[in-house]
CSV table of C-alpha atoms and ligand atoms in Angstrom, one decimal:
chain,number,residue,atom,x,y,z
A,578,MET,CA,-67.3,-22.7,34.2
A,579,VAL,CA,-64.6,-20.6,35.7
A,580,GLU,CA,-63.0,-21.8,39.0
A,581,LYS,CA,-64.0,-19.7,41.9
A,582,LEU,CA,-61.4,-16.9,42.4
A,583,ALA,CA,-59.1,-17.0,45.4
A,584,ILE,CA,-60.5,-13.6,46.4
A,585,HIS,CA,-63.8,-15.5,47.1
A,586,GLY,CA,-62.0,-18.2,49.1
A,587,GLY,CA,-61.1,-20.5,46.2
A,588,LYS,CA,-57.6,-22.0,45.7
A,589,PRO,CA,-55.0,-19.5,44.4
A,590,VAL,CA,-53.2,-20.3,41.2
A,591,ARG,CA,-49.9,-20.1,43.1
A,592,GLU,CA,-49.1,-21.3,46.6
A,593,SER,CA,-46.3,-18.8,47.1
A,594,TYR,CA,-46.4,-15.1,46.3
A,595,LEU,CA,-44.5,-14.1,43.1
A,596,PRO,CA,-43.1,-10.6,43.3
A,597,TYR,CA,-43.3,-8.3,40.3
A,598,SER,CA,-39.5,-7.9,40.2
A,599,ARG,CA,-36.4,-8.8,42.2
A,600,GLN,CA,-32.6,-8.6,41.8
A,601,PHE,CA,-30.3,-11.5,40.8
A,602,ILE,CA,-27.1,-11.8,42.9
A,603,ASP,CA,-24.7,-14.7,42.3
A,604,ASN,CA,-21.5,-15.8,44.1
A,605,GLU,CA,-19.4,-13.8,41.6
A,606,ASP,CA,-21.2,-10.7,42.7
A,607,ILE,CA,-20.7,-11.5,46.4
A,608,GLU,CA,-17.0,-12.2,45.8
A,609,ALA,CA,-16.6,-8.9,43.9
A,610,VAL,CA,-18.1,-7.0,46.8
A,611,SER,CA,-16.2,-8.8,49.5
A,612,ASN,CA,-12.9,-8.2,47.7
A,613,VAL,CA,-13.5,-4.4,47.9
A,614,LEU,CA,-14.2,-4.7,51.6
A,615,LYS,CA,-10.7,-6.1,52.0
A,616,SER,CA,-9.1,-3.4,49.7
A,617,ASP,CA,-7.8,0.1,50.5
A,618,PHE,CA,-10.8,1.9,49.1
A,619,LEU,CA,-14.4,1.7,50.2
A,620,THR,CA,-15.6,4.9,48.5
A,621,THR,CA,-14.1,6.7,45.5
A,622,GLY,CA,-11.3,4.3,44.4
A,623,PRO,CA,-10.3,2.7,41.2
A,624,LEU,CA,-13.5,0.8,40.6
A,625,ILE,CA,-15.7,3.9,40.1
A,626,SER,CA,-13.7,4.9,37.0
A,627,LYS,CA,-13.6,1.3,35.9
A,628,PHE,CA,-17.4,1.0,36.2
A,629,GLU,CA,-17.9,4.3,34.4
A,630,LYS,CA,-15.7,3.3,31.5
A,631,GLU,CA,-17.5,0.0,31.2
A,632,ILE,CA,-20.9,1.6,31.1
A,633,ALA,CA,-19.7,4.3,28.6
A,634,ASP,CA,-18.2,1.6,26.4
A,635,ASN,CA,-21.3,-0.6,26.7
A,636,VAL,CA,-23.7,2.2,25.5
A,637,GLY,CA,-21.2,3.9,23.1
A,638,ALA,CA,-20.8,7.2,25.0
A,639,LYS,CA,-17.6,9.1,25.5
A,640,TYR,CA,-18.1,9.8,29.2
A,641,ALA,CA,-20.0,8.4,32.2
A,642,VAL,CA,-20.3,9.8,35.7
A,643,ALA,CA,-21.6,7.5,38.5
A,644,PHE,CA,-23.8,8.7,41.3
A,645,SER,CA,-25.2,7.5,44.6
A,646,ASN,CA,-28.6,6.9,42.9
A,647,GLY,CA,-30.5,7.6,39.7
A,648,THR,CA,-32.3,10.6,41.2
A,649,ALA,CA,-29.1,12.3,42.2
A,650,ALA,CA,-27.8,11.6,38.7
A,651,LEU,CA,-30.9,13.4,37.2
A,652,HIS,CA,-30.4,16.3,39.6
A,653,ALA,CA,-26.8,16.6,38.5
A,654,ALA,CA,-27.8,16.4,34.8
A,655,CYS,CA,-30.3,19.3,35.3
A,656,TYR,CA,-27.6,21.3,37.1
A,657,ALA,CA,-25.1,20.7,34.2
A,658,ALA,CA,-27.9,21.7,31.7
A,659,GLY,CA,-28.1,25.0,33.6
A,660,ILE,CA,-31.7,24.6,34.8
A,661,LYS,CA,-32.5,27.3,37.3
A,662,ASP,CA,-35.3,29.2,38.9
A,663,GLY,CA,-38.3,29.6,36.6
A,664,ASP,CA,-36.9,27.6,33.7
A,665,GLU,CA,-39.4,25.2,32.1
A,666,VAL,CA,-38.6,21.6,31.3
A,667,ILE,CA,-40.9,19.4,29.3
A,668,THR,CA,-41.4,15.8,30.5
A,669,THR,CA,-43.9,13.0,30.7
A,670,SER,CA,-46.3,12.3,33.6
A,671,MET,CA,-46.3,8.6,32.9
A,672,THR,CA,-43.1,8.0,35.0
A,673,PHE,CA,-41.6,7.8,38.4
A,674,ALA,CA,-41.7,11.2,40.3
A,675,ALA,CA,-37.9,11.6,40.1
A,676,SER,CA,-38.1,12.5,36.3
A,677,ALA,CA,-39.9,15.8,37.3
A,678,ASN,CA,-38.5,16.2,40.9
A,679,CYS,CA,-35.0,16.8,39.5
A,680,VAL,CA,-36.3,20.0,37.8
A,681,ARG,CA,-37.9,21.2,41.1
A,682,TYR,CA,-34.7,20.7,43.0
A,683,LEU,CA,-33.3,23.6,41.0
A,684,GLY,CA,-36.4,25.8,41.1
A,685,GLY,CA,-37.4,24.8,37.6
A,686,ILE,CA,-41.0,24.2,36.4
A,687,PRO,CA,-41.9,20.7,35.0
A,688,VAL,CA,-44.3,21.0,32.1
A,689,PHE,CA,-46.1,17.7,31.4
A,690,ALA,CA,-46.7,16.7,27.8
A,691,ASP,CA,-49.2,14.0,27.2
A,692,ILE,CA,-48.3,10.5,26.0
A,693,ASP,CA,-48.9,8.7,22.7
A,694,PRO,CA,-51.8,6.4,23.5
A,695,ASN,CA,-50.1,3.5,21.5
A,696,THR,CA,-46.5,3.6,22.8
A,697,TYR,CA,-47.3,5.2,26.2
A,698,ASN,CA,-44.2,7.4,25.7
A,699,ILE,CA,-44.1,11.2,25.5
A,700,SER,CA,-45.7,12.4,22.3
A,701,PRO,CA,-43.5,14.7,20.2
A,702,GLU,CA,-46.7,16.3,18.8
A,703,ALA,CA,-47.7,17.1,22.4
A,704,ILE,CA,-44.3,18.6,23.2
A,705,LYS,CA,-44.4,21.1,20.3
A,706,PRO,CA,-47.1,23.5,21.5
A,707,LEU,CA,-45.7,23.5,25.1
A,708,ILE,CA,-42.3,25.1,24.0
A,709,THR,CA,-42.0,28.7,25.2
A,710,GLN,CA,-39.3,31.3,25.7
A,711,ASN,CA,-38.6,29.8,29.1
A,712,THR,CA,-38.2,26.2,27.9
A,713,LYS,CA,-34.7,24.9,28.5
A,714,ALA,CA,-34.8,21.2,28.2
A,715,ILE,CA,-36.9,18.1,27.4
A,716,ILE,CA,-36.7,15.0,29.7
A,717,PRO,CA,-38.1,12.0,27.7
A,718,VAL,CA,-38.5,8.8,29.6
A,719,ASP,CA,-38.0,5.4,27.9
A,720,PHE,CA,-41.0,4.0,29.6
A,721,THR,CA,-40.9,0.3,30.4
A,722,GLY,CA,-37.6,0.0,28.6
A,723,GLN,CA,-39.1,1.1,25.3
A,724,PRO,CA,-37.1,4.1,23.8
A,725,ALA,CA,-39.1,7.3,23.3
A,726,GLU,CA,-39.3,8.9,19.8
A,727,LEU,CA,-35.8,10.2,20.1
A,728,ASP,CA,-35.2,11.4,16.5
A,729,GLN,CA,-38.3,13.7,16.6
A,730,ILE,CA,-37.5,14.8,20.1
A,731,MET,CA,-33.9,15.6,19.3
A,732,SER,CA,-34.8,17.6,16.2
A,733,LEU,CA,-37.5,19.6,18.1
A,734,ALA,CA,-34.8,20.3,20.7
A,735,LYS,CA,-32.3,21.4,18.0
A,736,GLU,CA,-34.8,23.6,16.4
A,737,HIS,CA,-35.5,25.4,19.6
A,738,GLY,CA,-32.1,25.3,21.3
A,739,LEU,CA,-33.1,22.9,24.0
A,740,LEU,CA,-31.2,20.2,25.8
A,741,VAL,CA,-32.4,16.6,26.0
A,742,ILE,CA,-31.8,14.7,29.2
A,743,GLU,CA,-33.1,11.2,28.7
A,744,ASP,CA,-34.4,9.3,31.7
A,745,ALA,CA,-33.4,5.8,30.7
A,746,ALA,CA,-33.8,4.3,34.2
A,747,HIS,CA,-35.8,1.5,32.5
A,748,ALA,CA,-33.8,1.2,29.3
A,749,LEU,CA,-30.2,0.0,29.8
A,750,GLY,CA,-29.5,-2.3,26.9
A,751,ALA,CA,-32.3,-1.0,24.6
A,752,THR,CA,-31.7,0.3,21.1
A,753,TYR,CA,-33.4,3.0,19.0
A,754,LYS,CA,-33.1,2.6,15.2
A,755,GLY,CA,-29.9,0.5,15.7
A,756,ARG,CA,-28.3,3.0,18.1
A,757,LYS,CA,-27.8,2.1,21.8
A,758,ILE,CA,-29.7,4.1,24.4
A,759,GLY,CA,-27.1,6.2,26.2
A,760,SER,CA,-25.3,7.4,23.1
A,761,ILE,CA,-28.1,9.6,21.6
A,762,SER,CA,-29.3,12.4,24.0
A,763,ASP,CA,-27.2,15.2,25.4
A,764,MET,CA,-27.2,13.3,28.7
A,765,THR,CA,-28.8,9.9,29.5
A,766,MET,CA,-29.5,8.6,33.0
A,767,PHE,CA,-29.5,4.9,34.1
A,768,SER,CA,-30.6,3.7,37.5
A,769,PHE,CA,-29.1,0.7,39.4
A,770,HIS,CA,-31.9,0.2,41.9
A,771,PRO,CA,-32.5,-3.5,42.6
A,772,VAL,CA,-35.6,-3.7,40.4
A,773,LYS,CA,-33.7,-2.2,37.4
A,774,HIS,CA,-31.7,-4.3,34.8
A,775,ILE,CA,-28.5,-4.4,36.8
A,776,THR,CA,-28.1,-3.3,40.4
A,777,THR,CA,-25.5,-1.6,42.7
A,778,GLY,CA,-28.0,-1.5,45.7
A,779,GLU,CA,-28.6,2.2,45.1
A,780,GLY,CA,-26.9,3.8,42.2
A,781,GLY,CA,-27.2,5.8,39.0
A,782,ILE,CA,-25.1,7.1,36.1
A,783,ILE,CA,-25.1,9.8,33.5
A,784,THR,CA,-23.6,9.1,30.0
A,785,THR,CA,-22.7,12.0,27.7
A,786,ASN,CA,-20.5,12.8,24.7
A,787,ILE,CA,-20.0,16.4,25.8
A,788,LYS,CA,-16.9,17.2,27.9
A,789,ASP,CA,-18.3,20.3,29.5
A,790,TYR,CA,-21.3,18.4,31.0
A,791,TYR,CA,-18.9,15.6,32.1
A,792,GLU,CA,-16.8,18.1,34.0
A,793,LYS,CA,-19.8,19.8,35.7
A,794,LEU,CA,-21.2,16.4,36.6
A,795,ILE,CA,-18.0,15.3,38.3
A,796,GLN,CA,-17.8,18.5,40.3
A,797,PHE,CA,-21.5,18.6,41.2
A,798,ARG,CA,-21.2,15.1,42.6
A,799,SER,CA,-18.6,16.2,45.1
A,800,HIS,CA,-19.8,19.4,46.8
A,801,GLY,CA,-18.8,21.6,43.8
A,802,ILE,CA,-15.1,21.0,44.7
A,803,THR,CA,-12.3,20.8,42.2
A,804,ARG,CA,-8.5,20.2,42.5
A,805,GLU,CA,-7.8,20.7,38.8
A,806,THR,CA,-5.0,23.3,38.7
A,807,THR,CA,-6.3,24.7,35.4
A,808,LYS,CA,-9.6,25.5,37.0
A,809,LEU,CA,-8.4,27.0,40.3
A,810,ASN,CA,-8.6,30.7,41.1
A,811,GLU,CA,-5.6,30.5,43.4
A,812,TYR,CA,-3.0,27.9,44.3
A,813,HIS,CA,-1.7,27.5,47.8
A,814,GLY,CA,0.1,24.2,47.4
A,815,SER,CA,-0.5,20.6,46.5
A,816,TRP,CA,-3.2,20.1,49.2
A,817,TYR,CA,-5.3,23.0,47.9
A,818,TYR,CA,-8.8,22.6,46.5
A,819,GLU,CA,-11.7,25.0,45.9
A,820,MET,CA,-15.4,24.7,46.2
A,821,GLN,CA,-16.6,26.8,43.3
A,822,PHE,CA,-20.4,26.2,43.4
A,823,LEU,CA,-22.9,24.5,45.7
A,824,GLY,CA,-22.7,20.8,44.9
A,825,PHE,CA,-23.7,17.8,46.8
A,826,ASN,CA,-22.2,14.6,48.2
A,827,TYR,CA,-23.7,12.3,45.5
A,828,ARG,CA,-20.7,9.9,45.2
A,829,MET,CA,-21.1,6.2,44.4
A,830,THR,CA,-18.9,4.0,46.6
A,831,ASP,CA,-16.4,1.4,45.3
A,832,ILE,CA,-18.5,-1.2,47.0
A,833,GLN,CA,-21.4,-0.3,44.8
A,834,ALA,CA,-19.2,0.0,41.7
A,835,SER,CA,-17.7,-3.5,42.2
A,836,LEU,CA,-21.3,-4.9,42.2
A,837,GLY,CA,-22.1,-2.9,39.1
A,838,ILE,CA,-19.0,-4.2,37.2
A,839,SER,CA,-19.9,-7.8,38.1
A,840,GLN,CA,-23.6,-7.3,37.2
A,841,LEU,CA,-22.9,-5.6,33.9
A,842,LYS,CA,-21.3,-8.9,32.6
A,843,LYS,CA,-24.8,-10.5,33.0
A,844,LEU,CA,-26.8,-7.7,31.3
A,845,GLU,CA,-27.2,-9.4,28.0
A,846,PRO,CA,-28.4,-12.8,29.4
A,847,PHE,CA,-30.7,-10.8,31.8
A,848,ILE,CA,-32.3,-9.0,28.8
A,849,GLN,CA,-32.6,-12.2,26.8
A,850,LYS,CA,-34.5,-13.9,29.6
A,851,ARG,CA,-36.8,-10.9,29.8
A,852,LYS,CA,-37.4,-11.0,26.1
A,853,GLN,CA,-38.1,-14.8,26.2
A,854,TYR,CA,-40.8,-14.2,28.9
A,855,VAL,CA,-42.3,-11.3,27.1
A,856,GLN,CA,-42.8,-13.5,24.1
A,857,MET,CA,-44.7,-16.0,26.3
A,858,TYR,CA,-46.9,-13.2,27.6
A,859,ASN,CA,-47.5,-11.8,24.1
A,860,LYS,CA,-48.4,-15.1,22.7
A,861,ALA,CA,-50.8,-15.8,25.6
A,862,PHE,CA,-52.5,-12.4,25.5
A,863,GLU,CA,-52.3,-11.1,21.9
A,864,ASN,CA,-55.7,-12.5,20.8
A,865,LYS,CA,-57.6,-11.7,24.0
A,866,ASN,CA,-59.9,-8.8,23.5
A,867,GLU,CA,-60.1,-8.0,27.2
A,868,VAL,CA,-56.4,-6.8,27.1
A,869,LYS,CA,-54.0,-4.9,24.9
A,870,ILE,CA,-50.4,-6.0,24.9
A,871,PRO,CA,-47.5,-3.5,24.4
A,872,ILE,CA,-46.9,-2.0,20.9
A,873,LEU,CA,-43.4,-1.5,19.6
A,874,PRO,CA,-43.0,0.9,16.6
A,875,ASN,CA,-40.6,-0.2,13.9
A,876,GLY,CA,-36.9,0.1,14.7
A,877,ILE,CA,-37.5,0.3,18.4
A,878,ASP,CA,-36.0,-2.5,20.6
A,879,SER,CA,-37.1,-2.5,24.2
A,880,SER,CA,-35.0,-3.9,27.1
A,881,TRP,CA,-38.3,-4.8,28.9
A,882,HIS,CA,-38.0,-3.4,32.4
A,883,LEU,CA,-41.8,-3.8,32.7
A,884,TYR,CA,-44.5,-5.7,30.9
A,885,ILE,CA,-47.8,-3.9,31.1
A,886,ILE,CA,-51.2,-5.1,30.0
A,887,ARG,CA,-54.0,-2.6,29.3
A,888,LEU,CA,-57.5,-3.7,30.3
A,889,ASP,CA,-60.6,-3.2,28.3
A,890,LEU,CA,-62.7,-2.3,31.3
A,891,GLU,CA,-65.9,-1.7,29.3
A,892,ASN,CA,-65.6,-5.2,28.0
A,893,LEU,CA,-64.8,-6.6,31.4
A,894,GLY,CA,-67.5,-4.5,33.2
A,895,THR,CA,-65.3,-3.9,36.3
A,896,SER,CA,-62.5,-1.7,37.6
A,897,ARG,CA,-58.7,-2.1,37.4
A,898,ARG,CA,-58.7,-2.3,41.1
A,899,GLU,CA,-60.9,-5.4,41.2
A,900,ILE,CA,-58.8,-7.2,38.7
A,901,PHE,CA,-55.6,-6.1,40.5
A,902,ASP,CA,-56.9,-7.3,43.9
A,903,ALA,CA,-58.1,-10.6,42.4
A,904,LEU,CA,-54.6,-11.2,40.9
A,905,GLN,CA,-52.9,-10.4,44.2
A,906,LYS,CA,-55.2,-13.0,45.9
A,907,GLU,CA,-54.0,-15.5,43.3
A,908,ASN,CA,-50.5,-14.7,44.6
A,909,ILE,CA,-49.4,-12.9,41.4
A,910,GLY,CA,-47.4,-9.9,42.4
A,911,VAL,CA,-48.9,-7.4,40.0
A,912,ASN,CA,-48.1,-3.7,40.3
A,913,VAL,CA,-49.2,-0.3,38.7
A,914,HIS,CA,-46.7,2.0,36.9
A,915,TYR,CA,-47.5,4.9,37.3
A,916,LEU,CA,-49.9,7.4,38.8
A,917,PRO,CA,-49.4,10.5,36.5
A,918,VAL,CA,-46.8,12.5,38.4
A,919,TYR,CA,-48.8,15.7,38.6
A,920,LEU,CA,-51.6,13.9,40.5
A,921,HIS,CA,-49.4,13.4,43.5
A,922,PRO,CA,-50.4,15.8,46.3
A,923,TYR,CA,-47.1,17.7,46.2
A,924,TYR,CA,-47.8,18.6,42.5
A,925,GLN,CA,-51.5,19.2,43.1
A,926,LYS,CA,-50.5,21.8,45.8
A,927,LEU,CA,-48.3,23.5,43.2
A,928,GLY,CA,-51.4,24.0,41.1
A,929,TYR,CA,-51.3,21.2,38.5
A,930,LYS,CA,-54.8,20.2,37.6
A,931,LYS,CA,-56.5,16.9,36.9
A,932,GLY,CA,-57.2,16.7,33.1
A,933,LEU,CA,-53.8,18.0,32.1
A,934,CYS,CA,-52.8,14.8,30.2
A,935,PRO,CA,-56.0,12.9,29.4
A,936,ASN,CA,-54.2,10.1,27.6
A,937,ALA,CA,-51.9,9.4,30.6
A,938,GLU,CA,-54.8,9.7,33.0
A,939,LYS,CA,-56.8,7.2,31.0
A,940,LEU,CA,-53.9,4.8,30.7
A,941,TYR,CA,-53.3,4.9,34.5
A,942,GLU,CA,-56.9,3.7,35.1
A,943,GLU,CA,-56.4,0.7,32.8
A,944,ILE,CA,-52.9,-0.7,33.4
A,945,ILE,CA,-51.4,-3.6,35.3
A,946,SER,CA,-47.7,-4.5,35.4
A,947,LEU,CA,-47.1,-8.3,35.4
A,948,PRO,CA,-44.1,-9.9,37.1
A,949,LEU,CA,-41.0,-9.8,34.9
A,950,PHE,CA,-37.5,-10.5,36.1
A,951,PRO,CA,-34.7,-12.8,35.0
A,952,THR,CA,-34.8,-15.1,38.0
A,953,MET,CA,-38.4,-16.1,37.5
A,954,SER,CA,-38.9,-19.5,35.8
A,955,LYS,CA,-41.0,-20.5,32.9
A,956,THR,CA,-43.4,-22.1,35.4
A,957,ASP,CA,-43.7,-18.7,37.1
A,958,VAL,CA,-44.5,-17.1,33.8
A,959,ASN,CA,-47.1,-19.8,33.1
A,960,ASP,CA,-48.6,-19.2,36.5
A,961,VAL,CA,-49.0,-15.6,35.7
A,962,ILE,CA,-50.7,-16.4,32.4
A,963,GLU,CA,-53.0,-18.9,34.1
A,964,GLY,CA,-53.9,-16.4,36.9
A,965,VAL,CA,-54.6,-13.6,34.4
A,966,ASN,CA,-56.7,-15.9,32.2
A,967,LYS,CA,-58.6,-17.1,35.3
A,968,VAL,CA,-59.4,-13.6,36.5
A,969,LEU,CA,-60.2,-12.2,33.1
A,970,SER,CA,-62.6,-15.0,32.2
A,971,TYR,CA,-64.3,-14.7,35.5
A,972,TYR,CA,-65.1,-11.1,34.8
A,973,SER,CA,-65.8,-11.3,31.1
A,974,ASN,CA,-68.5,-14.0,31.7
B,1128,LIG,C1,-35.9,4.1,39.2
B,1128,LIG,C2,-36.3,5.4,38.4
B,1128,LIG,C3,-35.6,6.6,38.7
B,1128,LIG,C4,-34.8,6.9,39.9
B,1128,LIG,O1,-33.8,6.1,40.1
B,1128,LIG,P1,-33.3,5.8,41.6
B,1128,LIG,O2,-32.0,5.1,41.3
B,1128,LIG,O3,-34.3,4.9,42.3
B,1128,LIG,O4,-33.1,7.1,42.3
B,1128,LIG,C5,-35.9,7.7,37.8
B,1128,LIG,N1,-36.8,7.6,36.8
B,1128,LIG,C6,-37.4,6.4,36.6
B,1128,LIG,C7,-38.4,6.4,35.4
B,1128,LIG,C8,-37.2,5.3,37.4
B,1128,LIG,O5,-37.9,4.2,37.2
């Protein structure tokens, strides 16, 4: 006999609400930030380049350029890639809207390739037939922290003269066939939003090995302005600078960078904690036929931003929404990532139609993200497992 669910007035598995994610800030982080507040520089000072160098070294890239947030970083990468009016860029719909919005900012057209139903990442086979004369780039997303099929994507890009801008907002610290994410694509973006692996409050970065992109990114981040004498058209004295194209103010502050530097020291232990909890989830759910656990192809190491279970709704005889609401009532902070991007009203008004990516749409109906973050305890993880088991057995009876 299953205990009555909290949704029906029964006792919830947890007394207090467990969020799906939250940041970890310790005294070292607080001290790092307060030291900047007492220093000469609040915005672009010495800590920006220090943070950039540390990220570049960490992922094995030549260059890194920090931005005010990850979305700004993607916008800059699309600019550096030369995306303009009418250019097509192939991406996945199983992502946060920013992966496609960055193309729209420059007048480009996002083209959505369907996902692989096993990995949930963009399918290289689905990309191929979408490549046209107008295609300029591919934006794969390392969904949940699990690297996309980068070898196949890079070779498709090479064959057709396309750039690859990797949205690795979920994947700092992940590796693909032994290579670190951030060192593989033409440009790779990481986000430092508080739910991501490390945080700067708001923040993002692009890593690249190509000097030309690096220089464009730096200039785009600061209004399109340069002071580099070799680049100036004229020279009126040492005060002189030129705005050479329409850039933005997308600079990160030294306050943010100080937090990033302090957080980066903890990246490895953060990921280890996530992996430990993922193993607990996997062990608890791998033999349950009401759910599918994540599948990692050989050679792919996830940094586990998200842990998603896929419900067998036929077997359960209910909807994702009922299971979701029941888990919320048990005080388990579940979430859903994501509504396929083109189903948002903005994209629907542009003319994208339901049915475009059937695998992504089907996945969306069946997924639930479970709480996963380094400051949760083993007891929290066990509460989630107990809550999921309680709700699933209620419905499968
Ligand atoms: C978080 C996120 C972004 C955007 O990052 P912000 O720093 O919040 O602007 C882009 N793509 C994906 C997949 C994300 O999860």
